[in-house]
Coordinates of C-alpha atoms and ligand atoms in Angstrom, one line a residue:
X1 CA 94.8 22.6 213.1
X2 CA 94.1 21.6 209.4
X3 CA 90.6 23.2 210.0
X4 CA 92.1 26.0 211.1
X5 CA 94.3 26.2 208.3
X6 CA 91.5 25.8 205.7
X7 CA 89.5 28.7 207.8
X8 CA 92.4 30.9 207.3
X9 CA 92.6 30.3 203.9
X10 CA 89.1 31.1 203.2
X11 CA 88.9 34.2 205.0
X12 CA 92.1 35.3 203.5
X13 CA 90.8 34.5 199.7
X14 CA 87.5 36.6 200.9
X15 CA 89.5 39.4 202.1
X16 CA 91.7 40.0 199.4
X17 CA 88.9 39.8 196.9
X18 CA 87.3 42.8 198.9
X19 CA 90.1 45.1 199.5
X20 CA 89.8 48.3 197.6
X21 CA 93.5 49.5 197.3
X22 CA 97.2 48.7 197.7
X23 CA 97.3 49.7 201.3
X24 CA 94.5 47.4 202.3
X25 CA 96.0 44.8 200.4
X26 CA 99.0 45.2 202.4
X27 CA 97.2 45.1 205.6
X28 CA 95.8 41.9 204.7
X29 CA 99.3 41.0 203.9
X30 CA 100.3 41.7 207.5
X31 CA 97.3 40.3 208.9
X32 CA 98.1 36.8 207.9
X33 CA 101.7 36.6 206.8
X34 CA 103.1 39.4 209.1
X35 CA 105.5 38.4 211.9
X36 CA 102.5 38.2 214.4
X37 CA 100.4 37.3 211.3
X38 CA 97.5 34.6 211.6
X39 CA 99.3 31.9 209.6
X40 CA 102.7 32.6 210.7
X41 CA 101.6 31.6 214.1
X42 CA 100.2 28.7 213.1
X43 CA 103.2 27.8 211.5
X44 CA 105.2 28.6 214.6
X45 CA 102.9 26.6 216.6
X46 CA 103.8 23.4 214.4
X47 CA 106.9 22.9 216.3
X48 CA 104.7 21.4 219.2
X49 CA 102.9 18.9 217.1
X50 CA 103.9 15.2 216.5
X51 CA 106.1 14.4 213.8
X52 CA 103.2 12.6 211.8
X53 CA 100.8 15.4 212.3
X54 CA 103.8 17.8 211.2
X55 CA 104.2 16.5 208.3
X56 CA 100.3 16.6 206.9
X57 CA 100.0 20.1 208.5
X58 CA 103.3 21.4 207.1
X59 CA 102.5 20.2 203.7
X60 CA 98.7 22.1 203.8
X61 CA 100.2 24.9 205.7
X62 CA 102.6 25.2 202.7
X63 CA 100.2 25.1 200.2
X64 CA 97.8 27.8 201.9
X65 CA 100.5 30.2 202.1
X66 CA 101.4 29.8 198.6
X67 CA 97.8 30.2 197.8
X68 CA 97.7 33.4 199.7
X69 CA 100.7 35.0 198.4
X70 CA 99.8 34.1 194.9
X71 CA 96.3 35.9 195.4
X72 CA 98.0 38.7 197.1
X73 CA 100.2 39.2 193.9
X74 CA 97.6 38.7 191.6
X75 CA 95.7 41.5 193.2
X76 CA 98.5 44.0 193.4
X77 CA 99.5 43.3 189.7
X78 CA 95.8 44.3 189.2
X79 CA 95.9 47.4 191.2
X80 CA 99.4 48.4 189.2
X81 CA 97.6 48.1 186.0
X82 CA 94.6 49.9 186.9
X83 CA 97.2 52.6 188.6
X84 CA 99.0 52.6 185.0
X85 CA 96.1 53.0 183.3
X86 CA 95.0 56.0 185.3
X87 CA 98.3 58.0 184.7
X88 CA 98.4 57.2 181.0
X89 CA 94.8 58.5 181.0
X90 CA 95.4 61.9 182.9
X91 CA 98.9 62.8 181.6
X92 CA 98.7 63.5 178.0
X93 CA 102.5 64.5 176.6
X94 CA 102.5 66.5 173.5
X95 CA 105.1 64.7 171.4
X96 CA 104.2 67.0 168.4
X97 CA 107.0 69.4 167.1
X98 CA 106.5 72.8 164.9
X99 CA 107.2 71.6 161.3
X100 CA 110.3 73.5 159.8
X101 CA 108.5 75.1 156.7
X102 CA 109.2 73.9 153.3
X103 CA 110.1 76.7 151.0
X104 CA 109.4 76.2 147.5
X105 CA 112.4 77.3 145.6
X106 CA 112.5 78.7 142.2
X107 CA 115.0 78.7 139.1
X108 CA 117.0 81.7 138.5
X109 CA 116.1 84.0 135.6
X110 CA 119.3 83.3 133.8
X111 CA 118.6 79.7 134.1
X112 CA 115.2 80.1 133.1
X113 CA 116.2 81.8 129.8
X114 CA 118.9 79.2 129.0
X115 CA 116.3 76.5 129.6
X116 CA 114.0 78.2 127.4
X117 CA 116.5 78.7 124.5
X118 CA 117.9 75.5 124.7
X119 CA 114.4 74.0 124.3
X120 CA 113.6 76.0 121.3
X121 CA 116.6 75.3 119.5
X122 CA 116.5 71.5 120.6
X123 CA 113.0 71.5 119.1
X124 CA 114.5 72.8 115.9
X125 CA 117.2 70.1 115.7
X126 CA 120.2 71.6 117.4
X127 CA 122.6 69.5 119.4
X128 CA 123.8 71.1 122.7
X129 CA 127.4 71.6 123.2
X130 CA 129.8 73.0 126.0
X131 CA 133.1 74.3 126.1
X132 CA 136.1 75.2 128.5
X133 CA 135.5 78.6 129.9
X134 CA 139.3 79.1 130.3
X135 CA 140.7 79.3 126.5
X136 CA 143.6 79.9 124.4
X137 CA 144.1 82.8 122.8
X138 CA 143.9 81.1 119.3
X139 CA 140.3 79.7 119.6
X140 CA 138.9 82.8 121.6
X141 CA 140.5 85.1 118.8
X142 CA 142.8 83.7 116.1
X143 CA 140.8 80.9 114.7
X144 CA 137.7 83.5 114.5
X145 CA 139.7 85.7 112.2
X146 CA 140.6 88.3 115.0
X147 CA 144.6 88.4 114.6
X148 CA 146.9 89.6 117.7
X149 CA 146.5 93.6 117.5
X150 CA 143.1 93.5 115.7
X151 CA 140.6 96.5 117.0
X152 CA 138.3 94.0 117.5
X153 CA 139.8 92.5 120.5
X154 CA 139.3 96.2 122.4
X155 CA 135.9 95.3 122.2
X156 CA 136.1 92.3 124.6
X157 CA 138.6 93.6 127.6
X158 CA 139.7 90.5 128.8
X159 CA 140.9 88.6 131.8
X160 CA 144.2 86.9 130.8
X161 CA 145.7 83.9 132.7
X162 CA 148.9 84.1 130.9
X163 CA 149.9 85.6 127.7
X164 CA 148.0 82.9 125.5
X165 CA 145.2 81.7 128.1
X166 CA 142.2 83.5 129.0
X167 CA 138.9 83.4 130.4
X168 CA 136.8 83.4 127.3
X169 CA 135.3 86.3 126.1
X170 CA 132.3 84.7 124.3
X171 CA 130.9 81.5 123.3
X172 CA 132.3 81.5 119.9
X173 CA 135.3 79.9 120.5
X174 CA 133.3 76.7 120.2
X175 CA 132.8 77.3 116.7
X176 CA 136.2 76.6 116.0
X177 CA 136.7 74.0 118.3
X178 CA 133.5 72.6 116.5
X179 CA 134.6 72.9 112.8
X180 CA 137.8 71.3 113.7
X181 CA 136.4 68.1 114.7
X182 CA 133.1 67.7 112.8
X183 CA 132.1 67.3 109.2
X184 CA 129.5 69.2 108.2
X185 CA 126.4 69.2 108.4
X186 CA 125.9 70.1 112.0
X187 CA 123.6 72.4 113.9
X188 CA 124.8 73.1 117.4
X189 CA 124.3 75.4 120.1
X190 CA 126.6 76.4 123.1
X191 CA 125.0 78.0 126.1
X192 CA 127.8 79.0 129.0
X193 CA 129.4 81.6 130.8
X194 CA 131.7 84.1 129.6
X195 CA 133.9 86.7 131.2
X196 CA 135.0 90.5 130.3
X197 CA 136.8 93.3 132.1
X198 CA 133.3 95.4 132.3
X199 CA 131.7 96.3 135.0
X200 CA 128.4 98.7 135.3
X201 CA 124.6 98.7 135.6
X202 CA 124.2 96.8 131.9
X203 CA 127.4 94.8 132.0
X204 CA 128.8 92.3 134.7
X205 CA 132.4 90.8 134.3
X206 CA 130.6 87.3 134.2
X207 CA 127.9 86.7 132.0
X208 CA 126.1 84.1 129.9
X209 CA 125.8 83.7 126.0
X210 CA 124.4 81.1 123.8
X211 CA 126.1 80.6 120.5
X212 CA 124.9 79.0 117.4
X213 CA 126.4 77.7 114.2
X214 CA 124.8 75.8 111.3
X215 CA 127.3 74.5 108.6
X216 CA 125.8 72.8 105.6
X217 CA 125.6 73.0 101.9
X218 CA 123.6 76.1 100.4
X219 CA 123.1 77.7 104.0
X220 CA 121.8 81.2 103.7
X221 CA 121.1 84.3 105.2
X222 CA 117.6 83.6 104.4
X223 CA 117.7 80.4 106.6
X224 CA 119.4 82.5 109.6
X225 CA 116.6 85.1 109.2
X226 CA 114.4 82.4 109.9
X227 CA 115.8 80.5 112.7
X228 CA 116.3 83.8 114.3
X229 CA 112.9 85.1 113.9
X230 CA 111.5 81.7 115.4
X231 CA 114.0 81.8 118.3
X232 CA 113.0 85.3 119.5
X233 CA 109.4 85.0 118.8
X234 CA 109.3 81.6 120.7
X235 CA 111.3 83.4 123.4
X236 CA 109.4 86.6 123.9
X237 CA 106.1 86.1 122.1
X238 CA 104.3 85.6 118.6
X239 CA 103.8 89.4 118.4
X240 CA 107.5 90.6 118.7
X241 CA 109.2 92.2 115.5
X242 CA 112.5 91.5 114.8
X243 CA 114.8 94.0 112.9
X244 CA 118.1 93.2 111.3
X245 CA 120.9 95.8 111.0
X246 CA 124.3 95.5 109.4
X247 CA 127.2 95.2 111.4
X248 CA 130.9 93.8 111.6
X249 CA 132.2 90.5 113.5
X250 CA 135.6 89.6 112.0
X251 CA 134.2 85.5 111.9
X252 CA 131.1 86.3 110.0
X253 CA 130.6 88.1 106.7
X254 CA 128.1 89.6 106.1
X255 CA 127.5 90.4 109.9
X256 CA 124.0 91.7 111.5
X257 CA 122.8 92.8 114.6
X258 CA 119.3 91.7 115.4
X259 CA 116.7 93.7 117.4
X260 CA 113.4 92.8 118.8
X261 CA 110.6 95.1 119.2
X262 CA 110.5 95.6 123.2
X263 CA 108.4 93.2 124.6
X264 CA 107.5 95.6 127.5
X265 CA 105.6 98.2 125.6
X266 CA 105.3 96.4 122.1
X267 CA 107.5 99.1 120.3
X268 CA 106.0 102.4 121.5
X269 CA 108.9 103.2 123.7
X270 CA 109.2 103.0 127.5
X271 CA 111.8 102.6 130.5
X272 CA 113.3 99.5 129.5
X273 CA 113.9 100.5 125.9
X274 CA 115.0 103.6 126.6
X275 CA 112.2 105.2 124.5
X276 CA 113.5 103.6 121.3
X277 CA 110.9 100.8 120.9
X278 CA 113.6 98.1 120.4
X279 CA 116.1 96.0 122.1
X280 CA 119.4 95.0 120.9
X281 CA 119.3 91.0 121.3
X282 CA 122.2 89.4 119.5
X283 CA 125.0 89.2 116.7
X284 CA 125.0 86.8 114.0
X285 CA 126.2 86.3 110.3
X286 CA 127.4 84.1 107.6
X287 CA 130.1 82.4 108.6
X288 CA 133.3 84.0 107.2
X289 CA 134.8 81.5 104.5
X290 CA 138.2 82.4 106.1
X291 CA 136.8 80.8 109.2
X292 CA 135.7 77.7 107.9
X293 CA 139.3 77.2 106.1
X294 CA 141.1 78.2 109.0
X295 CA 139.3 75.0 110.7
X296 CA 139.5 72.5 107.9
X297 CA 135.9 72.9 106.1
X298 CA 135.9 73.5 102.3
X299 CA 134.2 77.0 101.8
X300 CA 133.7 75.9 98.2
X301 CA 131.2 73.3 99.2
X302 CA 129.9 74.2 102.7
X303 CA 128.6 77.5 104.4
X304 CA 127.0 78.3 107.4
X305 CA 125.6 80.7 109.8
X306 CA 126.1 81.7 113.2
X307 CA 124.3 83.4 116.2
X308 CA 125.5 84.7 119.6
X309 CA 123.0 85.9 122.2
X310 CA 123.6 87.1 125.6
X311 CA 121.3 85.6 128.2
X312 CA 121.1 88.5 130.6
X313 CA 119.4 90.8 128.3
X314 CA 116.4 88.6 127.8
X315 CA 116.0 87.8 131.4
X316 CA 116.6 91.5 132.6
X317 CA 113.7 92.4 129.9
X318 CA 111.4 89.6 130.8
X319 CA 111.6 90.5 134.5
X320 CA 111.6 94.3 134.2
X321 CA 115.1 94.4 135.5
X322 CA 117.1 97.4 135.3
X323 CA 120.1 96.5 137.0
X324 CA 122.1 93.7 135.9
X325 CA 123.9 93.0 139.1
X326 CA 120.6 92.2 141.0
X327 CA 120.8 88.9 139.0
X328 CA 124.4 88.1 140.2
X329 CA 124.2 89.4 143.8
X330 CA 121.6 86.4 144.4
X331 CA 119.6 88.3 147.0
X332 CA 116.9 86.1 148.0
X333 CA 114.5 88.7 148.5
X334 CA 115.0 89.7 145.0
X335 CA 114.8 86.1 143.5
X336 CA 111.7 85.3 145.4
X337 CA 110.1 88.1 143.3
X338 CA 111.4 86.4 140.0
X339 CA 108.9 83.4 140.6
Ligands
LIG401 N1 131.0 86.4 120.0 C1 130.2 88.1 119.7 C2 130.2 88.9 121.1 O1 130.4 88.2 121.9 C3 128.7 87.4 119.5 C4 128.6 87.0 117.9 C5 128.2 87.8 116.9 C6 128.4 85.6 117.5 C7 128.3 87.4 115.5 C8 128.3 85.1 116.6 C9 127.9 85.7 115.4 O2 128.5 83.9 116.3 O3 128.0 85.2 114.4 O4 130.0 89.8 120.9

């Protein structure tokens, strides 16, 4: 019996070695270990053996069975690994996904002009301040020498919150607010949003300005002209010419309005400058001594100049825009062209 067992082990090992697939392997399993299997029938026949012999043969039979099972399992694992490898090689899953395109944004034309003006002024030593958009009647008008019932208020049709509180109509209130709390000398600019009850192709109820104020000893119109010339040339280009016209603002005396030669046509006249060759850019002047005094600055010792420029006008000129509204509609197709 022992010999038979050894023989079974040998043939089983050989056959397991030679099977070509899972099915053949299974056939081998049935052949040796199945109910009618060769090994099974030997094990069954053991009950007829003498006790002593049964022990040794039993032990050997267990070893043989373990060995065969082990080999079958190893072979099965090998087939499974091969099968997996084959499926992995044949099934290609495309796990890539269409990427969402990254659109490059651009700064709004208004932001670009503000940034540019701020850069120009900071390079000339100005400090940037910001002020409240909801303003008192006092700072928006009174402290700028525009008393109640003054006709200059008419030019700035306003949005009132209550009798004495309104949306600021210009950035000039920051002149008074600054002079009240600072000792000269100082050089400040105030970029920001302002509000007026205006609404047509060149006016919007909300728009932007940048105020400038310099207070020191011996400040004169010459200083103002130099600063504005530099500012306008850096904003529009070295070839720009400026033109200073006498004007009136209650808070500056004397006052001027500043035009620049049209950057679009160079001064010969075009659609942008409506044929005049010049574009009105800003108001400015020497700070009215009355305004200095109202804010507690000694007008005998100090003088100052101030200017206030709109932002939308330069943004329109620089981008050949004729309708101011297009700056506020935020139509993405329009803004895309502004890059
Ligand atoms: N605040 C004026 C306006 O909105 C513009 C202005 C004119 C500002 C003269 C100034 C200035 O600082 O000196 O129309």
